[in-house]
Short mmCIF file of C-alpha atoms and ligand atoms in Angstrom, two decimals:
data_model
loop_
_atom_site.label_atom_id
_atom_site.label_comp_id
_atom_site.label_asym_id
_atom_site.label_seq_id
_atom_site.Cartn_x
_atom_site.Cartn_y
_atom_site.Cartn_z
CA MET A 151 27.53 -0.66 2.49
CA THR A 152 28.55 -0.98 6.14
CA ILE A 153 26.08 -2.87 8.33
CA LEU A 154 24.86 -0.48 11.02
CA THR A 155 24.13 -1.75 14.53
CA ARG A 156 21.15 -0.80 16.64
CA GLU A 157 23.30 1.72 18.51
CA ASN A 158 24.38 3.30 15.20
CA TRP A 159 20.70 3.68 14.12
CA LEU A 160 19.76 5.05 17.53
CA ALA A 161 22.49 7.64 17.19
CA ARG A 162 21.36 8.56 13.69
CA ALA A 163 17.81 8.82 14.87
CA THR A 164 18.80 11.70 17.16
CA GLN A 165 20.46 13.51 14.29
CA VAL A 166 17.87 13.18 11.58
CA THR A 167 15.82 16.31 10.86
CA PRO A 168 12.43 15.38 9.47
CA ARG A 169 10.66 17.89 7.17
CA THR A 170 7.57 18.81 8.97
CA GLN A 171 5.89 21.53 6.90
CA ALA A 172 3.50 21.01 4.00
CA PHE A 173 5.14 21.03 0.48
CA ILE A 174 3.14 23.29 -1.77
CA ASP A 175 4.14 24.96 -5.01
CA GLY A 176 7.73 23.94 -4.64
CA GLN A 177 8.09 25.26 -1.06
CA PHE A 178 7.82 24.08 2.53
CA VAL A 179 5.06 26.08 4.23
CA ASP A 180 3.11 25.95 7.50
CA ALA A 181 -0.51 25.15 7.55
CA LEU A 182 -2.48 28.37 7.08
CA SER A 183 -4.12 27.75 10.50
CA GLY A 184 -0.61 27.42 12.02
CA LYS A 185 -1.77 24.08 13.51
CA THR A 186 0.43 21.08 13.84
CA PHE A 187 -0.15 17.47 14.96
CA GLU A 188 2.11 15.13 16.89
CA ASP A 189 3.82 12.37 14.94
CA VAL A 190 4.47 9.53 17.37
CA SER A 191 6.97 6.77 16.82
CA PRO A 192 5.40 3.39 17.63
CA ARG A 193 8.80 1.89 18.63
CA ASP A 194 8.72 3.82 21.94
CA GLY A 195 5.54 5.91 21.93
CA CYS A 196 7.62 9.15 21.77
CA VAL A 197 6.78 12.22 19.69
CA ILE A 198 9.34 12.55 16.80
CA ALA A 199 7.89 15.57 15.01
CA HIS A 200 5.20 18.23 15.02
CA VAL A 201 3.79 18.18 11.55
CA ALA A 202 1.73 20.82 9.69
CA GLU A 203 -1.91 19.93 10.04
CA CYS A 204 -3.42 20.85 6.72
CA ASP A 205 -7.12 21.37 6.27
CA GLN A 206 -9.45 22.59 3.57
CA ASP A 207 -7.65 25.94 2.95
CA ASP A 208 -4.27 24.21 2.53
CA ILE A 209 -5.80 21.64 0.22
CA ASP A 210 -7.27 24.47 -1.83
CA ARG A 211 -3.86 26.15 -2.03
CA ALA A 212 -2.16 22.92 -3.10
CA VAL A 213 -4.85 22.08 -5.69
CA THR A 214 -4.61 25.63 -7.08
CA ALA A 215 -0.82 25.29 -7.48
CA ALA A 216 -1.26 21.88 -9.11
CA ARG A 217 -3.88 23.18 -11.46
CA ARG A 218 -1.71 26.12 -12.47
CA ALA A 219 1.22 23.85 -13.11
CA PHE A 220 -0.93 21.50 -15.18
CA GLU A 221 -2.51 24.21 -17.28
CA ASP A 222 0.65 26.08 -18.14
CA GLY A 223 2.24 22.84 -19.40
CA ARG A 224 5.50 23.15 -17.41
CA TRP A 225 5.32 19.42 -16.95
CA SER A 226 2.21 18.17 -18.81
CA SER A 227 3.48 19.48 -22.18
CA GLN A 228 7.07 18.31 -21.75
CA ASP A 229 8.40 15.73 -24.10
CA PRO A 230 7.99 12.26 -22.54
CA ALA A 231 11.73 11.79 -22.79
CA ALA A 232 12.24 14.91 -20.69
CA ARG A 233 9.78 13.61 -17.99
CA LYS A 234 11.70 10.32 -18.12
CA ARG A 235 14.99 11.98 -17.35
CA VAL A 236 13.52 13.72 -14.23
CA LEU A 237 11.90 10.57 -12.93
CA LEU A 238 15.05 8.56 -13.52
CA LYS A 239 16.97 11.22 -11.53
CA LEU A 240 14.43 10.93 -8.77
CA ALA A 241 14.94 7.11 -8.63
CA GLU A 242 18.67 7.73 -8.36
CA LEU A 243 18.25 10.30 -5.54
CA ILE A 244 15.99 7.92 -3.60
CA ARG A 245 18.77 5.30 -3.86
CA ASP A 246 21.35 7.93 -2.77
CA HIS A 247 19.24 8.67 0.33
CA LEU A 248 18.54 5.04 1.15
CA GLU A 249 19.60 5.17 4.81
CA GLU A 250 17.92 8.48 5.60
CA LEU A 251 14.57 7.43 3.99
CA ALA A 252 14.71 3.96 5.62
CA LEU A 253 15.32 5.55 9.02
CA LEU A 254 12.48 8.01 8.58
CA GLU A 255 10.10 5.22 7.45
CA THR A 256 11.07 2.92 10.38
CA LEU A 257 10.79 5.64 13.01
CA ASP A 258 7.45 6.75 11.62
CA VAL A 259 5.63 3.38 11.28
CA GLY A 260 7.73 0.88 13.31
CA LYS A 261 8.64 -1.50 10.46
CA PRO A 262 12.05 -3.25 10.79
CA ILE A 263 14.93 -1.20 9.54
CA SER A 264 16.22 -4.12 7.55
CA ASP A 265 12.93 -4.16 5.55
CA SER A 266 12.92 -0.45 5.05
CA LEU A 267 16.50 -0.74 3.67
CA ALA A 268 15.93 -3.85 1.57
CA VAL A 269 12.30 -3.43 0.47
CA ASP A 270 10.53 -0.16 0.97
CA VAL A 271 13.11 2.34 -0.24
CA PRO A 272 14.57 0.26 -3.15
CA PHE A 273 11.07 -0.75 -4.29
CA ALA A 274 10.02 2.90 -4.40
CA ALA A 275 13.10 3.82 -6.42
CA ASN A 276 12.45 0.90 -8.84
CA CYS A 277 8.91 2.06 -9.28
CA PHE A 278 9.94 5.56 -10.45
CA GLN A 279 12.53 3.97 -12.75
CA TRP A 280 10.10 1.55 -14.24
CA TYR A 281 7.50 4.17 -15.14
CA ALA A 282 10.16 6.59 -16.35
CA GLU A 283 11.46 3.93 -18.75
CA THR A 284 7.95 3.21 -19.89
CA ILE A 285 6.67 6.58 -20.76
CA ASP A 286 8.62 7.28 -23.94
CA LYS A 287 7.77 3.87 -25.36
CA THR A 288 4.03 4.12 -25.02
CA TYR A 289 2.24 4.75 -28.32
CA ASP A 290 -1.22 6.06 -29.12
CA GLU A 291 -3.57 4.52 -31.70
CA ILE A 292 -4.99 5.25 -35.12
CA ALA A 293 -8.49 3.81 -35.73
CA PRO A 294 -9.04 1.43 -38.74
CA ARG A 295 -10.73 3.89 -41.11
CA ARG A 296 -11.16 4.36 -44.83
CA THR A 297 -8.81 6.92 -46.37
CA SER A 298 -11.46 9.64 -46.24
CA ALA A 299 -10.77 10.24 -42.56
CA LEU A 300 -7.99 9.88 -40.06
CA ALA A 301 -9.15 9.03 -36.53
CA LEU A 302 -6.60 9.35 -33.72
CA ILE A 303 -7.07 7.83 -30.30
CA THR A 304 -4.77 9.57 -27.88
CA ARG A 305 -4.21 9.15 -24.17
CA GLU A 306 -4.09 12.42 -22.29
CA PRO A 307 -3.31 13.14 -18.63
CA MET A 308 -6.28 13.53 -16.29
CA GLY A 309 -5.16 16.89 -14.95
CA VAL A 310 -4.94 17.21 -11.21
CA VAL A 311 -4.61 13.94 -9.35
CA GLY A 312 -5.37 13.70 -5.62
CA ALA A 313 -3.66 10.71 -3.97
CA VAL A 314 -4.60 9.62 -0.44
CA VAL A 315 -2.48 6.85 0.98
CA PRO A 316 -2.21 4.66 4.17
CA TRP A 317 0.58 4.10 6.67
CA ASN A 318 1.59 0.50 6.14
CA TYR A 319 3.93 1.04 3.10
CA PRO A 320 4.01 4.89 2.91
CA LEU A 321 6.88 5.10 0.39
CA ILE A 322 6.00 2.18 -1.82
CA ILE A 323 2.30 3.01 -2.11
CA SER A 324 3.03 6.68 -2.72
CA ALA A 325 5.44 5.55 -5.52
CA TRP A 326 2.77 3.28 -7.02
CA LYS A 327 0.54 6.42 -7.35
CA LEU A 328 3.06 9.15 -8.16
CA ALA A 329 5.18 7.37 -10.68
CA PRO A 330 2.52 6.57 -13.27
CA ALA A 331 0.59 9.80 -12.54
CA LEU A 332 3.69 11.98 -13.01
CA ALA A 333 4.99 9.98 -15.95
CA THR A 334 1.80 10.57 -17.79
CA GLY A 335 2.01 14.37 -17.20
CA ASN A 336 -0.42 14.99 -14.45
CA SER A 337 0.08 17.22 -11.39
CA VAL A 338 -0.42 15.60 -7.99
CA VAL A 339 -1.56 16.51 -4.55
CA LEU A 340 -0.55 13.71 -2.16
CA LYS A 341 -2.08 13.30 1.36
CA PRO A 342 -0.07 10.89 3.40
CA ALA A 343 -1.63 9.12 6.38
CA GLU A 344 -1.42 11.16 9.60
CA GLN A 345 0.68 8.28 11.11
CA SER A 346 3.33 8.48 8.36
CA PRO A 347 3.99 11.82 6.74
CA LEU A 348 7.79 11.95 6.93
CA THR A 349 9.01 10.07 3.83
CA ALA A 350 6.42 11.70 1.60
CA LEU A 351 7.64 15.12 2.54
CA ARG A 352 11.28 14.21 1.92
CA LEU A 353 10.24 12.56 -1.35
CA ALA A 354 8.71 15.82 -2.59
CA GLU A 355 11.89 17.62 -1.84
CA LEU A 356 13.97 15.08 -3.64
CA ALA A 357 11.60 15.31 -6.61
CA MET A 358 12.30 19.07 -6.88
CA GLU A 359 16.06 18.37 -6.68
CA ALA A 360 15.54 15.91 -9.57
CA GLY A 361 14.04 18.73 -11.67
CA LEU A 362 10.32 18.37 -11.15
CA PRO A 363 8.88 21.89 -11.68
CA PRO A 364 7.20 23.64 -8.68
CA GLY A 365 3.54 22.89 -8.19
CA VAL A 366 3.63 19.52 -10.03
CA LEU A 367 3.91 17.54 -6.78
CA ASN A 368 2.44 18.88 -3.54
CA VAL A 369 2.28 17.05 -0.17
CA VAL A 370 -0.32 18.02 2.37
CA PRO A 371 -0.14 16.14 5.76
CA GLY A 372 -3.25 16.11 7.80
CA TYR A 373 -6.20 14.08 9.09
CA GLY A 374 -8.50 12.04 6.90
CA PRO A 375 -11.87 13.60 7.73
CA THR A 376 -10.45 17.13 7.13
CA ALA A 377 -7.57 17.10 4.60
CA GLY A 378 -8.50 13.77 2.99
CA ALA A 379 -12.17 14.70 2.62
CA ALA A 380 -11.29 18.19 1.24
CA LEU A 381 -9.24 16.56 -1.47
CA GLY A 382 -11.93 14.03 -2.23
CA ARG A 383 -14.53 16.76 -2.49
CA HIS A 384 -12.43 19.31 -4.38
CA MET A 385 -14.02 20.53 -7.65
CA GLU A 386 -10.62 21.04 -9.30
CA VAL A 387 -9.38 17.47 -8.65
CA ASP A 388 -9.89 15.42 -11.75
CA LYS A 389 -8.88 12.01 -10.43
CA LEU A 390 -8.66 10.54 -6.91
CA THR A 391 -6.55 7.53 -6.25
CA PHE A 392 -6.86 5.96 -2.81
CA THR A 393 -5.34 3.15 -0.84
CA GLY A 394 -6.74 2.38 2.58
CA SER A 395 -9.69 0.74 4.25
CA THR A 396 -12.82 -0.33 2.49
CA GLU A 397 -14.83 1.89 4.83
CA VAL A 398 -12.99 5.02 3.80
CA GLY A 399 -12.81 3.94 0.15
CA LYS A 400 -16.57 4.04 0.06
CA LEU A 401 -16.47 7.66 1.38
CA PHE A 402 -14.37 8.63 -1.65
CA LEU A 403 -17.04 7.35 -4.02
CA ARG A 404 -19.49 9.48 -2.11
CA TYR A 405 -17.23 12.59 -2.17
CA ALA A 406 -16.90 12.17 -5.94
CA SER A 407 -20.65 11.84 -6.50
CA GLU A 408 -21.38 14.89 -4.31
CA SER A 409 -18.72 17.05 -6.06
CA ASN A 410 -17.51 16.83 -9.63
CA MET A 411 -17.82 13.16 -10.52
CA LYS A 412 -14.03 12.83 -10.47
CA ALA A 413 -12.73 9.40 -11.47
CA VAL A 414 -11.91 7.39 -8.39
CA SER A 415 -9.76 4.26 -8.05
CA LEU A 416 -9.62 2.36 -4.79
CA GLU A 417 -7.23 -0.22 -3.25
CA CYS A 418 -8.87 -1.32 -0.15
CA GLY A 419 -8.79 -4.04 2.53
CA GLY A 420 -8.46 -7.82 2.26
CA LYS A 421 -8.88 -11.11 4.16
CA SER A 422 -6.74 -13.26 1.84
CA PRO A 423 -7.05 -17.06 2.09
CA GLN A 424 -4.08 -19.38 1.68
CA ILE A 425 -5.50 -22.82 0.72
CA VAL A 426 -3.30 -25.81 1.53
CA LEU A 427 -4.34 -29.14 0.02
CA ALA A 428 -3.17 -32.45 1.45
CA ASP A 429 -1.06 -33.01 -1.73
CA ALA A 430 0.83 -29.73 -1.35
CA PRO A 431 4.20 -30.43 -2.89
CA ASP A 432 6.32 -29.06 -0.02
CA LEU A 433 4.68 -28.45 3.34
CA ASP A 434 7.79 -26.67 4.62
CA ALA A 435 7.55 -24.21 1.77
CA ALA A 436 3.86 -23.74 2.48
CA ALA A 437 4.54 -23.14 6.18
CA SER A 438 7.14 -20.59 5.32
CA GLY A 439 4.80 -18.79 2.86
CA ILE A 440 2.07 -18.84 5.43
CA ALA A 441 4.16 -17.45 8.34
CA TRP A 442 5.81 -14.74 6.31
CA GLY A 443 2.51 -14.06 4.51
CA ILE A 444 0.91 -12.97 7.80
CA PHE A 445 3.77 -11.88 10.03
CA TYR A 446 5.71 -9.76 7.58
CA ASN A 447 5.31 -6.03 8.28
CA GLN A 448 3.55 -7.02 11.55
CA GLY A 449 0.62 -8.33 9.55
CA GLU A 450 -0.12 -4.72 8.43
CA THR A 451 -0.39 -5.72 4.81
CA CYS A 452 -3.58 -5.39 2.80
CA HIS A 453 -3.11 -8.72 1.01
CA ALA A 454 -1.67 -10.50 4.15
CA GLY A 455 -2.68 -14.18 4.13
CA SER A 456 -4.64 -13.88 7.27
CA ARG A 457 -6.80 -17.00 6.69
CA VAL A 458 -5.28 -20.44 6.21
CA LEU A 459 -7.67 -23.02 4.84
CA VAL A 460 -6.12 -26.42 5.38
CA GLU A 461 -7.27 -29.90 4.35
CA ARG A 462 -8.14 -31.59 7.57
CA PRO A 463 -5.63 -34.57 7.61
CA ILE A 464 -2.59 -32.24 7.41
CA ARG A 465 -3.84 -29.56 9.80
CA GLU A 466 -1.73 -30.37 12.83
CA ALA A 467 1.46 -31.03 10.78
CA LEU A 468 0.99 -27.65 9.06
CA ILE A 469 0.27 -25.68 12.25
CA GLU A 470 3.36 -27.08 13.84
CA LYS A 471 5.50 -26.13 10.90
CA VAL A 472 4.05 -22.60 10.81
CA ARG A 473 4.79 -22.29 14.55
CA GLN A 474 8.37 -23.30 13.94
CA VAL A 475 8.87 -20.77 11.14
CA ALA A 476 7.23 -18.08 13.30
CA GLY A 477 9.75 -18.83 16.03
CA THR A 478 12.53 -17.79 13.67
CA ILE A 479 10.93 -14.39 12.81
CA THR A 480 12.48 -12.21 15.47
CA LEU A 481 10.30 -9.52 17.11
CA ALA A 482 12.44 -6.64 18.37
CA ASP A 483 13.01 -2.91 18.38
CA PRO A 484 12.64 -2.01 14.68
CA LEU A 485 15.92 -0.17 14.80
CA ASP A 486 17.64 -3.51 15.61
CA PRO A 487 18.96 -4.88 12.31
CA GLY A 488 17.99 -8.38 13.49
CA ALA A 489 14.31 -7.38 13.87
CA LYS A 490 11.97 -9.09 11.44
CA ILE A 491 8.83 -7.91 13.12
CA GLY A 492 8.64 -4.44 14.60
CA ALA A 493 6.04 -2.30 16.23
CA ILE A 494 2.34 -1.91 15.37
CA VAL A 495 1.77 1.55 13.88
CA ASP A 496 -0.06 3.17 16.77
CA LYS A 497 -1.82 2.60 20.01
CA THR A 498 -5.30 2.57 18.33
CA GLN A 499 -4.25 -0.14 15.94
CA MET A 500 -2.61 -2.22 18.68
CA GLU A 501 -5.78 -2.05 20.74
CA ARG A 502 -7.84 -3.06 17.72
CA ILE A 503 -5.71 -6.11 17.18
CA LEU A 504 -5.95 -7.05 20.90
CA TYR A 505 -9.66 -6.64 20.74
CA TYR A 506 -9.84 -9.22 17.91
CA ILE A 507 -7.60 -11.60 19.81
CA THR A 508 -10.02 -11.44 22.74
CA GLN A 509 -12.96 -11.91 20.35
CA GLY A 510 -11.33 -15.01 18.80
CA THR A 511 -10.91 -16.60 22.15
CA GLN A 512 -14.45 -15.76 23.24
CA GLU A 513 -15.92 -17.13 20.07
CA GLY A 514 -14.23 -20.47 20.76
CA ALA A 515 -11.04 -20.47 18.66
CA GLN A 516 -7.84 -21.76 20.36
CA ILE A 517 -4.59 -19.76 20.55
CA ARG A 518 -1.70 -21.89 19.36
CA LEU A 519 0.93 -19.14 19.50
CA GLY A 520 1.29 -15.67 20.95
CA GLY A 521 -1.81 -13.59 21.53
CA THR A 522 -0.32 -10.95 23.79
CA ARG A 523 1.15 -7.45 23.94
CA VAL A 524 4.87 -7.67 24.51
CA MET A 525 7.87 -5.32 25.12
CA VAL A 526 5.57 -3.08 27.14
CA GLU A 527 8.56 -1.53 28.97
CA THR A 528 9.70 0.17 25.75
CA GLY A 529 6.58 2.36 25.71
CA GLY A 530 6.05 1.06 22.14
CA TYR A 531 3.26 -1.08 20.62
CA TYR A 532 4.25 -4.65 20.08
CA ILE A 533 2.17 -7.84 19.61
CA SER A 534 3.59 -11.33 19.37
CA PRO A 535 2.84 -13.39 16.25
CA THR A 536 -0.53 -15.13 16.99
CA ILE A 537 -2.06 -18.28 15.56
CA PHE A 538 -5.58 -19.36 16.09
CA ALA A 539 -6.71 -22.88 15.34
CA GLY A 540 -10.26 -24.29 15.37
CA VAL A 541 -11.55 -21.21 13.62
CA ARG A 542 -14.96 -21.44 11.94
CA HIS A 543 -15.34 -19.09 9.04
CA GLN A 544 -18.36 -17.36 10.61
CA MET A 545 -16.15 -16.07 13.42
CA SER A 546 -15.13 -12.32 13.37
CA ILE A 547 -11.42 -13.28 13.25
CA ALA A 548 -12.14 -15.12 10.01
CA ARG A 549 -14.26 -12.48 8.41
CA GLU A 550 -12.94 -9.09 9.44
CA GLU A 551 -9.69 -7.47 8.47
CA ILE A 552 -7.57 -7.37 11.68
CA PHE A 553 -4.52 -5.76 10.04
CA GLY A 554 -2.10 -7.33 12.54
CA PRO A 555 -0.01 -10.49 13.10
CA VAL A 556 -2.99 -12.75 13.66
CA LEU A 557 -3.48 -15.95 11.59
CA SER A 558 -6.78 -17.88 11.58
CA VAL A 559 -6.59 -21.56 10.62
CA ILE A 560 -9.81 -23.07 9.22
CA ASP A 561 -10.22 -26.83 8.23
CA PHE A 562 -11.91 -28.10 5.04
CA ASP A 563 -12.61 -31.49 3.51
CA THR A 564 -12.91 -30.92 -0.28
CA PRO A 565 -11.46 -28.40 -2.69
CA GLU A 566 -14.99 -27.20 -3.49
CA GLU A 567 -15.63 -26.43 0.17
CA ALA A 568 -12.27 -24.56 0.33
CA VAL A 569 -13.23 -22.36 -2.60
CA ARG A 570 -16.66 -21.75 -1.07
CA ILE A 571 -15.13 -20.64 2.21
CA ALA A 572 -12.38 -18.66 0.52
CA ASN A 573 -14.93 -16.68 -1.56
CA ASP A 574 -17.45 -16.16 1.34
CA THR A 575 -16.15 -12.64 2.11
CA HIS A 576 -16.78 -9.20 0.76
CA TYR A 577 -13.04 -8.86 0.10
CA GLY A 578 -11.21 -10.17 -2.95
CA LEU A 579 -7.65 -8.91 -2.97
CA ALA A 580 -5.47 -12.04 -3.06
CA ALA A 581 -5.41 -15.83 -2.46
CA SER A 582 -3.08 -18.71 -2.76
CA VAL A 583 -3.36 -22.43 -3.51
CA TRP A 584 -0.79 -24.96 -2.48
CA THR A 585 -1.15 -28.26 -4.40
CA GLN A 586 0.89 -30.39 -6.79
CA ASN A 587 -2.12 -31.12 -8.99
CA ILE A 588 -1.93 -28.64 -11.90
CA THR A 589 -5.60 -29.28 -12.78
CA THR A 590 -6.78 -28.53 -9.22
CA ALA A 591 -4.52 -25.50 -9.05
CA HIS A 592 -5.85 -24.13 -12.33
CA ARG A 593 -9.50 -24.83 -11.48
CA MET A 594 -9.23 -23.24 -8.08
CA ALA A 595 -7.29 -20.22 -9.38
CA ARG A 596 -10.17 -19.58 -11.87
CA ALA A 597 -12.81 -20.07 -9.20
CA LEU A 598 -11.25 -17.74 -6.61
CA ARG A 599 -12.65 -14.22 -6.69
CA ALA A 600 -9.42 -12.35 -6.09
CA GLY A 601 -7.20 -9.84 -7.92
CA THR A 602 -4.09 -12.04 -7.48
CA VAL A 603 -3.90 -15.79 -7.04
CA TRP A 604 -0.57 -17.35 -6.16
CA ILE A 605 0.09 -21.07 -6.79
CA ASN A 606 2.64 -22.79 -4.50
CA CYS A 607 3.96 -19.40 -3.37
CA PHE A 608 2.71 -16.25 -1.68
CA ASP A 609 3.40 -12.54 -2.10
CA VAL A 610 5.77 -13.00 -5.06
CA SER A 611 5.44 -9.99 -7.39
CA ASP A 612 7.10 -7.22 -9.25
CA LEU A 613 6.17 -4.15 -11.19
CA THR A 614 5.21 -6.04 -14.41
CA VAL A 615 1.90 -7.31 -12.98
CA PRO A 616 -1.18 -5.36 -11.84
CA PHE A 617 -2.22 -5.35 -8.23
CA GLY A 618 -5.73 -4.61 -6.91
CA GLY A 619 -8.93 -6.17 -5.76
CA PHE A 620 -12.17 -7.82 -6.74
CA LYS A 621 -15.36 -7.01 -4.82
CA GLN A 622 -14.95 -4.55 -1.90
CA SER A 623 -11.13 -4.83 -2.05
CA GLY A 624 -11.36 -2.11 -4.68
CA THR A 625 -11.52 -0.88 -8.21
CA GLY A 626 -8.65 -0.15 -10.55
CA ARG A 627 -5.15 -1.48 -10.49
CA ASP A 628 -1.77 -0.19 -9.31
CA LYS A 629 1.50 -1.31 -10.99
CA SER A 630 2.16 -2.56 -14.53
CA LEU A 631 1.26 -0.73 -17.75
CA HIS A 632 -2.38 -1.00 -16.72
CA ALA A 633 -1.84 1.63 -14.04
CA LEU A 634 -1.26 4.17 -16.86
CA GLU A 635 -4.94 3.76 -17.74
CA GLN A 636 -5.84 5.17 -14.35
CA TYR A 637 -4.07 8.47 -14.94
CA THR A 638 -5.03 9.08 -18.51
CA GLN A 639 -8.22 9.44 -20.45
CA LEU A 640 -8.85 8.69 -24.09
CA LYS A 641 -9.43 11.40 -26.66
CA THR A 642 -10.74 10.81 -30.18
CA THR A 643 -9.61 13.32 -32.86
CA TRP A 644 -11.45 12.75 -36.14
CA ILE A 645 -9.78 14.43 -39.15
CA GLN A 646 -11.89 14.52 -42.32
CA LEU A 647 -9.53 14.30 -45.23
P1 NAD B 236 -7.66 4.39 6.35
O1 NAD B 236 -8.73 4.04 5.37
O2 NAD B 236 -8.08 4.73 7.75
O3 NAD B 236 -6.76 5.63 5.89
C1 NAD B 236 -6.22 5.70 4.66
C2 NAD B 236 -6.03 7.16 4.25
O4 NAD B 236 -7.40 7.74 4.22
C3 NAD B 236 -5.25 7.99 5.24
O5 NAD B 236 -4.49 8.94 4.50
C4 NAD B 236 -6.32 8.66 6.02
O6 NAD B 236 -5.94 9.91 6.58
C5 NAD B 236 -7.40 8.88 5.00
N1 NAD B 236 -8.75 9.03 5.58
C6 NAD B 236 -9.20 8.44 6.76
N2 NAD B 236 -10.49 8.83 6.97
C7 NAD B 236 -10.81 9.60 5.93
C8 NAD B 236 -12.01 10.30 5.66
N3 NAD B 236 -13.14 10.26 6.47
N4 NAD B 236 -12.08 11.03 4.51
C9 NAD B 236 -11.00 11.09 3.71
N5 NAD B 236 -9.80 10.50 4.00
C10 NAD B 236 -9.77 9.70 5.10
O7 NAD B 236 -6.69 3.14 6.30
P2 NAD B 236 -5.32 2.96 7.16
O8 NAD B 236 -5.70 2.55 8.51
O9 NAD B 236 -4.38 4.05 6.98
O10 NAD B 236 -4.68 1.66 6.37
C11 NAD B 236 -5.13 0.44 6.59
C12 NAD B 236 -6.09 0.00 5.55
O11 NAD B 236 -5.58 0.15 4.25
C13 NAD B 236 -6.39 -1.45 5.62
O12 NAD B 236 -7.83 -1.66 5.43
C14 NAD B 236 -5.63 -2.04 4.46
O13 NAD B 236 -6.15 -3.26 3.97
C15 NAD B 236 -5.71 -0.95 3.48
N6 NAD B 236 -4.64 -1.08 2.43
C16 NAD B 236 -4.98 -1.51 1.19
C17 NAD B 236 -4.02 -1.66 0.28
C18 NAD B 236 -4.33 -2.18 -1.17
O14 NAD B 236 -3.53 -1.97 -2.03
N7 NAD B 236 -5.47 -2.80 -1.35
C19 NAD B 236 -2.63 -1.41 0.55
C20 NAD B 236 -2.36 -0.95 1.84
C21 NAD B 236 -3.37 -0.80 2.78
#
């Protein structure tokens, strides 16, 4: 692959034609109201597309198409091996369109093009491949019965799945939902975030090209309180899978209870602690894990290690090392292949982050790095990597999810105190412990109330392990074989012999 320069990417950006209509029943269509919304690129604040603004009527049309496709068995009754072939083809098509998808993702959400190329697009392709390869090797069960009866326990698709996703990893999170849902035979209506509809629309087109029958995957761009709520409340949606904020996650529970009791799984926010003990085996590695753990993807990562809990004697040494690593993480135009931090997704999110930076200062924490908006002349939304020291865990910057490149450093004196502070949050998505004492590591890992605990590393993962939260970080798990449980339900068939 030739390495493209910023100028090459800029030229391509003028040539790319985003799909802007909704994708329903195998076709691109306008919203029934004819309305569109502006899709703004955060790299320069310019409008890059006018996208169909779907509302309740469009959701209804998409759910009806999905229901029809499910009931007539065009996908749900196919042999698993046949579904596998289509999903493997989709993985291949995603790889074939690597540069186009990466460019759309970067323009839409402002993440560095090098990450879109190396992470977002390939990870999405791998996800479709992984579930495709899984689905014809997954067996049902026979209950242990006497010979007078045969009791079968089978997993069946839920039916119509509604998927509502956020803007921080649009392709990857869509793939985490779509791949297991489609592999198990469901039909899906996907609502991308209003900030990031472009790759989802292109993905739907590629899925058709791969052989997915019409109606099995529908994509309805639109706003949360209209399109998202209509999907959450729809009586013909059997399962709703959501990734986004805790606040909106709770709304989906309400929508389900006020409509048809659809099954709901939620991947929500986080305030993940990285705990560094004085005996950490390699402080340089810890500093690197900490800096990348918060500054990667501009800090717009649900499990970002936004709190560092450090044993008091090594605090200053650690902060200095994190500062040094942060200095090597280049903030630039996301279309610059050298950029490692790009733009914040939109103006609202940028202002929210700046608000928290002001709050942190007013509450008495000290800024040790960054803390300002930069590259204002571009018209885009950029914030420099920011480190706060002297943070007490009652402060808002230590308790609330900022969802930006802002690190809060908190001191502790004993491992017990560290665990207490780490768990004193209503989130529970992820945590890490840096120590060379295997007993301490193991005890702390068990004591931490989080869906993932990393020991002497951070954000290392692949599709083989589940991902999701304890407490108000969510219910249910994406990734791994366990995700299949979310998109299927058990049926007992008792045959009297
Ligand atoms: P958000 O909750 O505002 O939006 C997520 C989705 O919900 C979007 O598609 C949006 O349109 C929709 N939505 C918004 N309001 C709605 C409403 N009233 N009714 C129905 N749908 C509605 O979140 P965001 O700002 O897009 O993303 C950031 C949040 O997502 C952060 O809290 C982050 O931690 C979380 N997140 C969690 C995970 C995870 O796996 N746990 C992964 C990524 C992001």
